[in-house]
PDB file of C-alpha atoms in Angstrom:
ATOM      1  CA  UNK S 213      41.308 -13.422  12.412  1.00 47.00           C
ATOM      2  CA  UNK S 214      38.275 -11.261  13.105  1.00 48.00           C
ATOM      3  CA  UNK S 215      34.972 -13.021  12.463  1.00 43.00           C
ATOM      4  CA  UNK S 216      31.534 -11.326  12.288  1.00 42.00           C
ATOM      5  CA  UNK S 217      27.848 -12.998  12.247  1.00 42.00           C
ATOM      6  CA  UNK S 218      25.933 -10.515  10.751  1.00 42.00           C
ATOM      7  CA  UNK S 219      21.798 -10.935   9.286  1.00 39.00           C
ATOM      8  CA  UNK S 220      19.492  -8.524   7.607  1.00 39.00           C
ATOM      9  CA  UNK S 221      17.341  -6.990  10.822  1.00 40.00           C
ATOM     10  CA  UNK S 222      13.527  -7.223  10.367  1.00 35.00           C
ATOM     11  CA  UNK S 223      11.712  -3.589  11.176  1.00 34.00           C
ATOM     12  CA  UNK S 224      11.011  -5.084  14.683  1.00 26.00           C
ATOM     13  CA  UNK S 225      14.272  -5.833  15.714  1.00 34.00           C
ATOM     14  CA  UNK S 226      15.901  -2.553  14.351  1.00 32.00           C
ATOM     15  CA  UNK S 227      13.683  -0.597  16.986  1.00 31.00           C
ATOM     16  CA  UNK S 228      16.541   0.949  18.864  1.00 33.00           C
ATOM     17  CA  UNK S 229      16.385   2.465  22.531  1.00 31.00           C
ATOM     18  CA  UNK S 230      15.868   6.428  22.825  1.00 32.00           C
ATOM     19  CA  UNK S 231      18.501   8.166  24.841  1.00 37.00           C
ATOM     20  CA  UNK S 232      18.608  11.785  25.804  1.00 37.00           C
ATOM     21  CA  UNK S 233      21.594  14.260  24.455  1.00 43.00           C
ATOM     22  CA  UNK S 234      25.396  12.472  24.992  1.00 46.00           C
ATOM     23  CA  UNK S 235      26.376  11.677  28.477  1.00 51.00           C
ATOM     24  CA  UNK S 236      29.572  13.000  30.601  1.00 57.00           C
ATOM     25  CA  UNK S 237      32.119  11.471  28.773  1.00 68.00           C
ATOM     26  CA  UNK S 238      35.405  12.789  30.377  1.00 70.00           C
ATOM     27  CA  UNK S 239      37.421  14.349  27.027  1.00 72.00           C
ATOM     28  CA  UNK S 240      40.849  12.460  26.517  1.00 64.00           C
ATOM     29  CA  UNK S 241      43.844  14.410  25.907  1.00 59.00           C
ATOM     30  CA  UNK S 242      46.510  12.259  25.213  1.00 65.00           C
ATOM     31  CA  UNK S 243      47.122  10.757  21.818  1.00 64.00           C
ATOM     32  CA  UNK S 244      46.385   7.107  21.300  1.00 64.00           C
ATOM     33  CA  UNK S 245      49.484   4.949  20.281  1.00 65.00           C
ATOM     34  CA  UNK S 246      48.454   3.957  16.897  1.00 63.00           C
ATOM     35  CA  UNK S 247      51.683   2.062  15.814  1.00 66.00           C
ATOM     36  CA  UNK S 248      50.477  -0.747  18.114  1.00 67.00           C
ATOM     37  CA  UNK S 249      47.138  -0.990  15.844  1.00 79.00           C
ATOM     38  CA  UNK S 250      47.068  -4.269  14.086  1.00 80.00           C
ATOM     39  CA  UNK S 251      44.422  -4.630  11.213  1.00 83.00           C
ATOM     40  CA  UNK S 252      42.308  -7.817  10.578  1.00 81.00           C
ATOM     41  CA  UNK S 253      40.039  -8.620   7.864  1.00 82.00           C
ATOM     42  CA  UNK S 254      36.473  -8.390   8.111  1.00 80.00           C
ATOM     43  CA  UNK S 255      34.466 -11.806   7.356  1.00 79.00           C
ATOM     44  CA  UNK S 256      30.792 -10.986   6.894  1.00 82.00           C
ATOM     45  CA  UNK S 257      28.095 -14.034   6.983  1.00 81.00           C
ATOM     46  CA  UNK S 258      25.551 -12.543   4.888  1.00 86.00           C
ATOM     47  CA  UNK S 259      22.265 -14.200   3.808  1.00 87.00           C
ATOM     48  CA  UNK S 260      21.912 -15.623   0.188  1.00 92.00           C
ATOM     49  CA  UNK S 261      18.142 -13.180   0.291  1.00 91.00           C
ATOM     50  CA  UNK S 262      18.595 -10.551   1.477  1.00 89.00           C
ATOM     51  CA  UNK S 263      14.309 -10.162   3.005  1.00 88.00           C
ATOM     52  CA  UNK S 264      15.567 -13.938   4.174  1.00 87.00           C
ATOM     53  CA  UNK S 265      17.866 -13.340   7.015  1.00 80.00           C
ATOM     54  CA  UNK S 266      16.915 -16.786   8.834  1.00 83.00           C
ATOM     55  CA  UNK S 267      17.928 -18.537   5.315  1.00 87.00           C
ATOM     56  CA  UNK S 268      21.130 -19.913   3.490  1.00 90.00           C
ATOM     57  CA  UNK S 269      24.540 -17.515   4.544  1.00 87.00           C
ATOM     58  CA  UNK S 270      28.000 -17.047   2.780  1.00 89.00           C
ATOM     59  CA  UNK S 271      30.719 -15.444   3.509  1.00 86.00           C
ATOM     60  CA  UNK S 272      32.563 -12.070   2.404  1.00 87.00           C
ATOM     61  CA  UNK S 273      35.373 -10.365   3.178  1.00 86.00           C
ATOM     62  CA  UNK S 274      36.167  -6.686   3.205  1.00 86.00           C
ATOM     63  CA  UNK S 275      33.898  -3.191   4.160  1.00 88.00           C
ATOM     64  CA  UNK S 276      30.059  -3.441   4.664  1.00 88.00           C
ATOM     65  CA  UNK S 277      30.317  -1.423   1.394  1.00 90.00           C
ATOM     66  CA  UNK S 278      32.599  -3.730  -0.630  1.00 91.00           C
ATOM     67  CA  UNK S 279      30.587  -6.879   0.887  1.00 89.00           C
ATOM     68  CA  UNK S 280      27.310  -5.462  -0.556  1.00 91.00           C
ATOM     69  CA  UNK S 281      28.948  -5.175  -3.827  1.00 94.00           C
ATOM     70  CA  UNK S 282      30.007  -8.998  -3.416  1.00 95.00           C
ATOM     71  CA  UNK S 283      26.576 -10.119  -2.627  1.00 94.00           C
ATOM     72  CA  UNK S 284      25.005  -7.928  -5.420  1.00 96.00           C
ATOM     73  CA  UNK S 285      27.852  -9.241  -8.055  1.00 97.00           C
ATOM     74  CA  UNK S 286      26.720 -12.752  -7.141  1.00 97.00           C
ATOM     75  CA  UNK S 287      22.977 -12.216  -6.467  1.00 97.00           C
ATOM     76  CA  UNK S 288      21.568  -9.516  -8.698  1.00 97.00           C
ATOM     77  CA  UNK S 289      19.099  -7.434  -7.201  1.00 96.00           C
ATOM     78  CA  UNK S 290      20.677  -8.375  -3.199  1.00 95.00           C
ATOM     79  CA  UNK S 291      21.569  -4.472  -2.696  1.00 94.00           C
ATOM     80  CA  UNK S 292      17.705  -3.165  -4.041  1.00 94.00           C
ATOM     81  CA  UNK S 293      16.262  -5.632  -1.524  1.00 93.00           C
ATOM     82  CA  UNK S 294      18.926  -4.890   1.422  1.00 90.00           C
ATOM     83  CA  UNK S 295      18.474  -0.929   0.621  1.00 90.00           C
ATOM     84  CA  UNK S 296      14.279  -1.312   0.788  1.00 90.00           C
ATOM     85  CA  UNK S 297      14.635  -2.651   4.135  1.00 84.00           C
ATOM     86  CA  UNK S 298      17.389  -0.153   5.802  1.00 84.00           C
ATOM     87  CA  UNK S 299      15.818   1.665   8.785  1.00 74.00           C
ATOM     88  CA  UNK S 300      15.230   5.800   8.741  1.00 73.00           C
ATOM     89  CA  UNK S 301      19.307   7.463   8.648  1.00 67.00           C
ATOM     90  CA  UNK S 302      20.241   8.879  11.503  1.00 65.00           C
ATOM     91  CA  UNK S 303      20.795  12.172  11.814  1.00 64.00           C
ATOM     92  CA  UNK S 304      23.756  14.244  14.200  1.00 60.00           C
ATOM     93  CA  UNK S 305      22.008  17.273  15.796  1.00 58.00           C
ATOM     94  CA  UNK S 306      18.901  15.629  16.758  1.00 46.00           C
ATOM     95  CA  UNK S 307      17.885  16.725  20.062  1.00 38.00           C
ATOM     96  CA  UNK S 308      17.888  13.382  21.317  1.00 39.00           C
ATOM     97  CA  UNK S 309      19.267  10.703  19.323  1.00 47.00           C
ATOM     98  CA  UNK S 310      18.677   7.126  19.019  1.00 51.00           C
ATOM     99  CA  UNK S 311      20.881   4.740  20.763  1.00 51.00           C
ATOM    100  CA  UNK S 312      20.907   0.663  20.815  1.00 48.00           C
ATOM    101  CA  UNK S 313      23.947   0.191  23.535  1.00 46.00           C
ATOM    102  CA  UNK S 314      22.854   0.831  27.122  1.00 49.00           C
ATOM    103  CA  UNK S 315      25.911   3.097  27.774  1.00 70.00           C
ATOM    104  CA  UNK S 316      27.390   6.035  26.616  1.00 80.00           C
ATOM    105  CA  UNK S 317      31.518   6.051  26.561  1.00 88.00           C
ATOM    106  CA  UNK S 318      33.524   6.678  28.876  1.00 89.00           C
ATOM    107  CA  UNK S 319      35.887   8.792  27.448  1.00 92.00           C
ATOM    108  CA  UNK S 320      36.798  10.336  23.467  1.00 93.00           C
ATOM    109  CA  UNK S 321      39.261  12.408  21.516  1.00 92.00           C
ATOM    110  CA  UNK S 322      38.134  14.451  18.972  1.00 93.00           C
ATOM    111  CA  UNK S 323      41.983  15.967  18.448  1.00 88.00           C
ATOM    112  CA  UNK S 324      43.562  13.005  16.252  1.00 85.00           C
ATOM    113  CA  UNK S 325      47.056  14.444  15.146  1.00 84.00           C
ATOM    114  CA  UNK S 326      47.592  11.628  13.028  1.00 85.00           C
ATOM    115  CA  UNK S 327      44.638  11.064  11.153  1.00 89.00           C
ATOM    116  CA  UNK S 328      42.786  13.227   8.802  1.00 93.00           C
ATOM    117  CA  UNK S 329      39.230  14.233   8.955  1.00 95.00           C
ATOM    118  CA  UNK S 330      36.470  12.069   7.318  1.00 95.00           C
ATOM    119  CA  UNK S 331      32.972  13.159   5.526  1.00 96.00           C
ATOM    120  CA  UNK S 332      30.116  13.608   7.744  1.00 94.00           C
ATOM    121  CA  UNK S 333      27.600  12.381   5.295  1.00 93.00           C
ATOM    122  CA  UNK S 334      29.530   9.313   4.627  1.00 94.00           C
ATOM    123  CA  UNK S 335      29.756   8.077   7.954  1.00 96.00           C
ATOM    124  CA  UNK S 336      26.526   8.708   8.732  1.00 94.00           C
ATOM    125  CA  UNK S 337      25.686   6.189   5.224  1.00 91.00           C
ATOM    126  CA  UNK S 338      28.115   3.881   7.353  1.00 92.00           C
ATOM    127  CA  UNK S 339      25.906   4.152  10.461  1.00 93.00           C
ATOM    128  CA  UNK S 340      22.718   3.361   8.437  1.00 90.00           C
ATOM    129  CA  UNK S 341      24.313   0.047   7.191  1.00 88.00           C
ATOM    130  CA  UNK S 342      25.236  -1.145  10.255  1.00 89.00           C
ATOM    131  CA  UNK S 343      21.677  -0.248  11.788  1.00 86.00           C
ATOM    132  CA  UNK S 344      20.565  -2.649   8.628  1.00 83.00           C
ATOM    133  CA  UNK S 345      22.081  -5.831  10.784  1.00 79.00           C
ATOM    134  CA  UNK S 346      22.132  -7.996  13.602  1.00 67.00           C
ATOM    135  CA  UNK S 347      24.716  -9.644  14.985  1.00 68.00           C
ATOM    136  CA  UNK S 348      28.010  -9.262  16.441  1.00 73.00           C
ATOM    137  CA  UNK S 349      31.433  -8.629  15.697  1.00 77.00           C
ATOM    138  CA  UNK S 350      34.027 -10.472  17.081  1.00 75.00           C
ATOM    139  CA  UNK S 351      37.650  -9.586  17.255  1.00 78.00           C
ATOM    140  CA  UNK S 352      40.327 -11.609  18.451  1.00 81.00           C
ATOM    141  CA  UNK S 353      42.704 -10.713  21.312  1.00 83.00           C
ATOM    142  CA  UNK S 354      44.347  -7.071  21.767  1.00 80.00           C
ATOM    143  CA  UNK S 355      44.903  -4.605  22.662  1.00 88.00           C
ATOM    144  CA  UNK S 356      44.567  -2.011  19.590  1.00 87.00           C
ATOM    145  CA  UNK S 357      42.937  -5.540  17.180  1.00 88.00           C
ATOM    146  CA  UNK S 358      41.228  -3.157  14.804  1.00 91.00           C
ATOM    147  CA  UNK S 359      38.978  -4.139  11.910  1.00 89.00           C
ATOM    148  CA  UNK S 360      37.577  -1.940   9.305  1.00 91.00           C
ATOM    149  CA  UNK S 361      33.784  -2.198   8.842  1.00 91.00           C
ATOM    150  CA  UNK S 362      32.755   0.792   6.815  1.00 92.00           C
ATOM    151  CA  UNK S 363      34.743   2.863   4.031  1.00 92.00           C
ATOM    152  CA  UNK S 364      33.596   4.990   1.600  1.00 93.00           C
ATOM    153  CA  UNK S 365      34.377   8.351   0.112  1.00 93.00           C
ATOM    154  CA  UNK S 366      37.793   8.062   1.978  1.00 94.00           C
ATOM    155  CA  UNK S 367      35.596   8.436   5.424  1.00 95.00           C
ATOM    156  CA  UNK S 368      35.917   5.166   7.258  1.00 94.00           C
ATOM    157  CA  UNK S 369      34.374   3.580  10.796  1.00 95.00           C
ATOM    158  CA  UNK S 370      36.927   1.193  12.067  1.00 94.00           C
ATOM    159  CA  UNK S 371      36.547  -0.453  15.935  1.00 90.00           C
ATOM    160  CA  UNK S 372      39.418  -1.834  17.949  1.00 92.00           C
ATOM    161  CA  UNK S 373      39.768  -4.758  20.523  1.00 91.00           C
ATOM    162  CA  UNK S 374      41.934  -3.386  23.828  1.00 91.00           C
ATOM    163  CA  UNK S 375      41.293  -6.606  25.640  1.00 92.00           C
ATOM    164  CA  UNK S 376      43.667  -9.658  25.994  1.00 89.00           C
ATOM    165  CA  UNK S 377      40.845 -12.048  25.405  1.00 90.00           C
ATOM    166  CA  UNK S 378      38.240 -12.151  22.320  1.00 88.00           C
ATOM    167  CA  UNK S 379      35.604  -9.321  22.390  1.00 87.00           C
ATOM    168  CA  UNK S 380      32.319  -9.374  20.832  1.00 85.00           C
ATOM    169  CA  UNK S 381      29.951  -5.589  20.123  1.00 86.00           C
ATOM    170  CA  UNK S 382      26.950  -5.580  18.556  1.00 84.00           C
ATOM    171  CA  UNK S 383      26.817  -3.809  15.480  1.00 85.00           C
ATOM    172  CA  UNK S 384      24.019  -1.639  16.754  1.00 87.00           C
ATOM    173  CA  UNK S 385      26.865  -0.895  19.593  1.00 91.00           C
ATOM    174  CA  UNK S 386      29.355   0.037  16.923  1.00 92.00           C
ATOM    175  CA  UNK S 387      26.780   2.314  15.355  1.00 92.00           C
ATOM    176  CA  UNK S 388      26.127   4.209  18.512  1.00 92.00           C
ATOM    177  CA  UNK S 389      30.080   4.635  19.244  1.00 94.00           C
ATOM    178  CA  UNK S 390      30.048   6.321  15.562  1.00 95.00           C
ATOM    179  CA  UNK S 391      27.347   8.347  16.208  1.00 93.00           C
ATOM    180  CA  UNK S 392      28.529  10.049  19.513  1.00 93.00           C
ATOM    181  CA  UNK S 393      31.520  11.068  17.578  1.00 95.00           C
ATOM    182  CA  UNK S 394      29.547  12.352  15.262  1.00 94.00           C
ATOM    183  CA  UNK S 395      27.657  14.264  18.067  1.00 91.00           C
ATOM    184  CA  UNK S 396      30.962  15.471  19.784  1.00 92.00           C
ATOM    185  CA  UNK S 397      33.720  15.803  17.091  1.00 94.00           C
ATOM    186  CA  UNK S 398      31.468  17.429  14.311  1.00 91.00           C
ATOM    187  CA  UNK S 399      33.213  20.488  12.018  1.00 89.00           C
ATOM    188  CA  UNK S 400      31.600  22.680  10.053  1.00 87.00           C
ATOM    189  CA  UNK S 401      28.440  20.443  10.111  1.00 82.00           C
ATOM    190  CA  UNK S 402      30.667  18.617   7.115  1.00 91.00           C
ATOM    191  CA  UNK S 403      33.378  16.705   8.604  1.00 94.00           C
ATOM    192  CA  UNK S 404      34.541  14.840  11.657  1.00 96.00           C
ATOM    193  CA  UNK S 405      37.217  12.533  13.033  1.00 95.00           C
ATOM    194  CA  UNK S 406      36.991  11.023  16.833  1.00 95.00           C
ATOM    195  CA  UNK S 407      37.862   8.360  18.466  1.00 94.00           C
ATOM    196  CA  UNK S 408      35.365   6.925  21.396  1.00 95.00           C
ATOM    197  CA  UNK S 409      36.293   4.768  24.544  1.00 94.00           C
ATOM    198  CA  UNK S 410      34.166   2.331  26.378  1.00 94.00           C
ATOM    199  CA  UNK S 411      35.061   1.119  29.786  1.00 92.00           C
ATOM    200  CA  UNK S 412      35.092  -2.774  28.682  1.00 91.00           C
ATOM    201  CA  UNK S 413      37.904  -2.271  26.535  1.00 92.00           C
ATOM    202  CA  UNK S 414      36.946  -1.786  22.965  1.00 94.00           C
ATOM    203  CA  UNK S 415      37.172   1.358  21.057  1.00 93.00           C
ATOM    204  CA  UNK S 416      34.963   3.032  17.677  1.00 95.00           C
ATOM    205  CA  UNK S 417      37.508   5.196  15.475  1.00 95.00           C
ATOM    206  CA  UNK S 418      35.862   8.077  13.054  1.00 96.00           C
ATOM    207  CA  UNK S 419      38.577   9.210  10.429  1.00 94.00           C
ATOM    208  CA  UNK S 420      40.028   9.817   6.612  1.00 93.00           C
ATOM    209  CA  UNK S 421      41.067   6.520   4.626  1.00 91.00           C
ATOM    210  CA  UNK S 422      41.838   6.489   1.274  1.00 87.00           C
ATOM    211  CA  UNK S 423      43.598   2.546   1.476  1.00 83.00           C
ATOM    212  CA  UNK S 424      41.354   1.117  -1.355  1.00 78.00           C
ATOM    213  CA  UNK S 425      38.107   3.410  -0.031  1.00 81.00           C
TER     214      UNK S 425
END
């Protein structure tokens, strides 16, 4: 079972590191093994207020996306106050582009045989939700325990556990993983698929997904 802690950020804690252009990632040519990929549910503890991230929490289950339509449902007006505080979107071919993790991957595939490619525009939404918490994701032990966090417009963010123990990222860490596919795998400046590598075992995947998204 994958559980995540995840709070509204205030302005100050959304302040993310600058790093220069991508780093010397070596480029991955072999295919990942993908029939080994087990998916978990996302839990999100999200706060009752939304400008309240210190207050009362519940839990919901599914996409960032879906989860803000849970909280919404339940709370009117939780997305309008969760939208007002979302920090500036990123953008892909800025010169130098914000990062929160203090290291770049180690390796990525853009080639993917067996996925499809996802919209740029909605995985860069994805990113901008993610930048709108704190927290940390935890997924249980791997490797290839992969959760879904983002999903819409059939372009989805998903990231993977390789290690035999329970990992935890910081969402802000997921983001960045997302956004240097962006930055590497890019077509057409309108669509991208990727998959990036970090050297502690844990993984970000860019691609299509139309499974309910």
């Amino acid at each position: 079972m994958l559980s995540i802690s995840a709070f509204i950020a205030s302005g100050l804690a959304l302040a993310s590191v600058a790093h220069g252009a991508p780093g010397f990632a070596s480029i991955r040519s072999d295919q990942p093994d993908v029939s080994s990929y087990a998916t978990v549910p996302i839990t999100w503890e999200l706060p009752v207020k939304a400008d309240d991230p210190t207050g009362a929490t519940v839990e919901v289950t599914g996409t960032i996306e879906e989860a803000i339509a849970q909280m919404d449902a339940t709370y009117p007006g939780w997305n309008e106050t969760f939208q007002a505080h979302l920090p500036p979107p990123p953008t892909v071919d800025s010169g130098a582009f914000d990062l929160a993790a203090l290291d770049d991957p180690e390796s990525y595939i853009c080639k993917l045989d067996q996925w499809k490619e996802a919209g740029q525009l909605s995985i860069l939404r994805g990113i901008e939700y993610l930048r709108g918490l704190t927290g940390s994701a935890k997924n249980g032990p791997g490797p290839g325990e992969c959760g879904r966090v983002s999903c819409s417009w059939q372009s989805a963010i998903w990231w993977c556990n390789d290690n035999d123990t329970e990992k935890e990222v910081g969402w802000n860490d997921i983001a960045d993983g997302t956004l240097y596919i962006l930055q590497k795998c890019s077509r057409d400046a309108q669509y991208v698929k990727g998959q990036a590598f970090y050297k502690d075992k844990w993984n970000v995947i860019v691609r299509y997904d139309n499974d309910s998204c």
